[in-house]
Short mmCIF file of C-alpha atoms in Angstrom, two decimals:
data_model
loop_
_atom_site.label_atom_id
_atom_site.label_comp_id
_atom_site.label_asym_id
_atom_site.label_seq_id
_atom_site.Cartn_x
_atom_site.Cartn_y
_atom_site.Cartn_z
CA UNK A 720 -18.07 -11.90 -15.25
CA UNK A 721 -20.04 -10.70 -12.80
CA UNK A 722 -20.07 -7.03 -12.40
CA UNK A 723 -21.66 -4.59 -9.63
CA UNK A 724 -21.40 -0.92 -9.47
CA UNK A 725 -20.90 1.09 -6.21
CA UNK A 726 -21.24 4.69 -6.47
CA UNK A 727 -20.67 7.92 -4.99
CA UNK A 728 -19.71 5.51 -1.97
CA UNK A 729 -20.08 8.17 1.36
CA UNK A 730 -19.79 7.12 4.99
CA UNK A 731 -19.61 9.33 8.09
CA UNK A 732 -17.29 8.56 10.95
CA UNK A 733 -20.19 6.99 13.08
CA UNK A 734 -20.82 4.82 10.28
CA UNK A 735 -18.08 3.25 9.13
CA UNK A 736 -17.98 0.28 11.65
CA UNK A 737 -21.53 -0.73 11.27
CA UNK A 738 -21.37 -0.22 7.70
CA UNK A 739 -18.12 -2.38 7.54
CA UNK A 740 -19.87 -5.15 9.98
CA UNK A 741 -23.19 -5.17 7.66
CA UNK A 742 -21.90 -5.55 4.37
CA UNK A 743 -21.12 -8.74 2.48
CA UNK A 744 -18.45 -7.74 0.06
CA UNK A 745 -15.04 -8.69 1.76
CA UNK A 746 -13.84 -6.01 -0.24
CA UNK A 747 -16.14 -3.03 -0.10
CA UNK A 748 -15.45 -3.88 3.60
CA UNK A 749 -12.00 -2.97 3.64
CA UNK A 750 -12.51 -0.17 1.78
CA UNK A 751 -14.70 1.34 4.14
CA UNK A 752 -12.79 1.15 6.85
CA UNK A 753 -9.78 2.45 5.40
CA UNK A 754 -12.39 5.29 4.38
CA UNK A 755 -13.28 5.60 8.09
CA UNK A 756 -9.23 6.21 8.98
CA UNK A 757 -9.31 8.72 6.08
CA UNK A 758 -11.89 10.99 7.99
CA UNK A 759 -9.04 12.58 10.71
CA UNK A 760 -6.38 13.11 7.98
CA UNK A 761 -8.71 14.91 5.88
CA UNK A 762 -9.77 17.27 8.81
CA UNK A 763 -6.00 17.32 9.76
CA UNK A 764 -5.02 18.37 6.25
CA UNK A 765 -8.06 21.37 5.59
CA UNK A 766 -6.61 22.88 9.15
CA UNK A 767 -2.90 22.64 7.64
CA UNK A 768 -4.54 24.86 4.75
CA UNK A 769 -3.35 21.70 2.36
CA UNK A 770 -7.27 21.55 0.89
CA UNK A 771 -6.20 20.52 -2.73
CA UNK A 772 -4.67 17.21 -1.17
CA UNK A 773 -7.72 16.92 1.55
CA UNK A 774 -10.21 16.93 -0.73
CA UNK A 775 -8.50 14.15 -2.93
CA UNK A 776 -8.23 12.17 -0.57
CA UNK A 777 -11.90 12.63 0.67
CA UNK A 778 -12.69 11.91 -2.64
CA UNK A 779 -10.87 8.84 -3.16
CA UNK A 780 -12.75 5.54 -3.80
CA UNK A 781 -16.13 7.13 -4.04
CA UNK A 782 -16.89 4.89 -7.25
CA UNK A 783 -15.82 1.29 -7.16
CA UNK A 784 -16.45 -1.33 -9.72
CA UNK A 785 -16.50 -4.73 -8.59
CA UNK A 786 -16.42 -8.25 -10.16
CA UNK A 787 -16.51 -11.65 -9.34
CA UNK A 788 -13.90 -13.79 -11.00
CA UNK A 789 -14.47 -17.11 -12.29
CA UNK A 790 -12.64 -18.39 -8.90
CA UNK A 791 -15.14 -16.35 -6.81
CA UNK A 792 -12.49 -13.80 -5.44
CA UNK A 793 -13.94 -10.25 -5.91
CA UNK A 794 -11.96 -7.55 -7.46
CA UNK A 795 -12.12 -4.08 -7.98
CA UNK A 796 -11.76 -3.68 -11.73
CA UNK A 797 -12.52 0.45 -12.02
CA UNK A 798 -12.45 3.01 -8.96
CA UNK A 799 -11.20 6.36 -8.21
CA UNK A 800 -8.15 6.38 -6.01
CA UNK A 801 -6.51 9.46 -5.30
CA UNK A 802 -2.88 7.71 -4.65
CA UNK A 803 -1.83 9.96 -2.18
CA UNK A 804 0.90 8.77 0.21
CA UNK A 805 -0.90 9.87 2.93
CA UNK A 806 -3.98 7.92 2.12
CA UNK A 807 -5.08 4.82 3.95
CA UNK A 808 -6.82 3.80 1.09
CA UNK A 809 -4.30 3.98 -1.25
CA UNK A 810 -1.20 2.50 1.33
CA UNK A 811 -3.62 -0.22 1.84
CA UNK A 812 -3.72 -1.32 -1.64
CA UNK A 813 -0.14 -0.15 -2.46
CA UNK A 814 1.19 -2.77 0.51
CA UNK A 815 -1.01 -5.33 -0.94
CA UNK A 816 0.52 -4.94 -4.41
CA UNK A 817 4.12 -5.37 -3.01
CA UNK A 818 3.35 -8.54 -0.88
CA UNK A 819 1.63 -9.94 -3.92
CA UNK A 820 4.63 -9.40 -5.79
CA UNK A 821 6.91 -10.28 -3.26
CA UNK A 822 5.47 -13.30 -1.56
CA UNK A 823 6.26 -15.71 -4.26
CA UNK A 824 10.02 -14.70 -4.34
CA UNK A 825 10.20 -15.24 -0.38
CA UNK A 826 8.49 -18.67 -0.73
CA UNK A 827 10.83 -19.45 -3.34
CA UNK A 828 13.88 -18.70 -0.62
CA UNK A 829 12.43 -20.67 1.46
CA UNK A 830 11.56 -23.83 -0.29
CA UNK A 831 15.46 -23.78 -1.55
CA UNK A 832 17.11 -23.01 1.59
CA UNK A 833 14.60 -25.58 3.79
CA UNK A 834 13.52 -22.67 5.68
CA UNK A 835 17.28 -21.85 6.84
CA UNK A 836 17.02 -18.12 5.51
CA UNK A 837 16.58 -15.39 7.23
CA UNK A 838 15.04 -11.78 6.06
CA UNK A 839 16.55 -8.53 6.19
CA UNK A 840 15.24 -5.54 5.18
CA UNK A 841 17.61 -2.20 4.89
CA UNK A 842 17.20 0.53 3.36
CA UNK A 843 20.26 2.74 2.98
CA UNK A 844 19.51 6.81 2.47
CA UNK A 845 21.46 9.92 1.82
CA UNK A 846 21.20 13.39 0.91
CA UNK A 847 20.37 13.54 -2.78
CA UNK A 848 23.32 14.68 -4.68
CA UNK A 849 24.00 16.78 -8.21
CA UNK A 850 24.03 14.46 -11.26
CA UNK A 851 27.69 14.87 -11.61
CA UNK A 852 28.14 12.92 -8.12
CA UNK A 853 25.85 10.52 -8.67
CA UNK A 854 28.33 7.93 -9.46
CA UNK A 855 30.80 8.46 -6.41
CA UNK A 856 27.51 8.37 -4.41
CA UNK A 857 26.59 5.21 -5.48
CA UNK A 858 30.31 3.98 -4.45
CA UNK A 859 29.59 5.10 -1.18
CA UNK A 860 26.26 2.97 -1.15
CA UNK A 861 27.61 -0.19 -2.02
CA UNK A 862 30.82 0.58 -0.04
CA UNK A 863 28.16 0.85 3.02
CA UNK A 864 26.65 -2.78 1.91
CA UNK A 865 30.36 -4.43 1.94
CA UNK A 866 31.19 -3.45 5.01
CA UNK A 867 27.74 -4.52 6.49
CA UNK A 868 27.76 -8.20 4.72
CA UNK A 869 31.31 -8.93 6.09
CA UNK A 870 30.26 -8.77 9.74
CA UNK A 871 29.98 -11.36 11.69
CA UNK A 872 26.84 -11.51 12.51
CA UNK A 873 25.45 -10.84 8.60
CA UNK A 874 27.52 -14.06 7.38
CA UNK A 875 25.75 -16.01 9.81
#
């Protein structure tokens, strides 16, 4: 394996678009310009007096560790995320983990139902309950789900 070392990885906001234009890792690319969107969140966040969270996220991906695989696809194999949900960094890669995940399953629908299927994607909240009610809640969830799968227009 292959291995290259980027650290203490700092852009401005001018930068970030020549920087992303001039440099050859696919990867490193991405990163900066998920870096770049980082820049008005993080000045957002230090006027919201939320500093703790602003400076993790400046922080984030400042060291990346890169390899080449035996394929030739580069991967980062050590970095420093900050995994805050309000980084673009860190959404970036968490939405590529769930379509890597998810894409073969969907692929999978599709090759047995010869395309036929269609996708829909729900997602059912509520206000959170005590432990005690958890159980009726749940009721009322999948009561919710019947009554949406019998329509019409569902069973189609």
């Amino acid at each position: 394996m292959q291995y290259k070392y980027i650290t203490r990885y700092r852009i401005s906001q001018d930068q970030y678009a020549e920087i992303s234009e001039s440099c050859e890792s696919k990867t490193l690319q991405k990163v900066t310009i998920h870096k770049g969107i980082n820049v008005p969140i993080v000045k957002n966040l230090v006027v919201l007096g939320q500093v703790k969270k602003a400076v993790n996220i400046d922080e984030c991906g400042t060291f990346l560790e890169l390899y080449t695989d035996t394929d030739g696809i580069e991967r980062i194999s050590r970095a420093n995320f900050c995994r805050e949900r309000l980084c673009s960094v860190c959404s970036w890669r968490r939405q590529s983990r769930f379509i890597a995940t998810t894409e073969p399953a969907l692929q999978k629908i599709d090759i047995e139902t010869s395309g036929r299927a269609k996708y829909i994607f729900i997602t059912f909240t509520m206000k959170n309950c005590r432990g005690k009610d958890l159980s009726a809640a749940i009721t009322q969830l999948l009561k919710a789900w019947d009554g949406i799968s019998r329509r019409k227009p569902f069973s189609k």
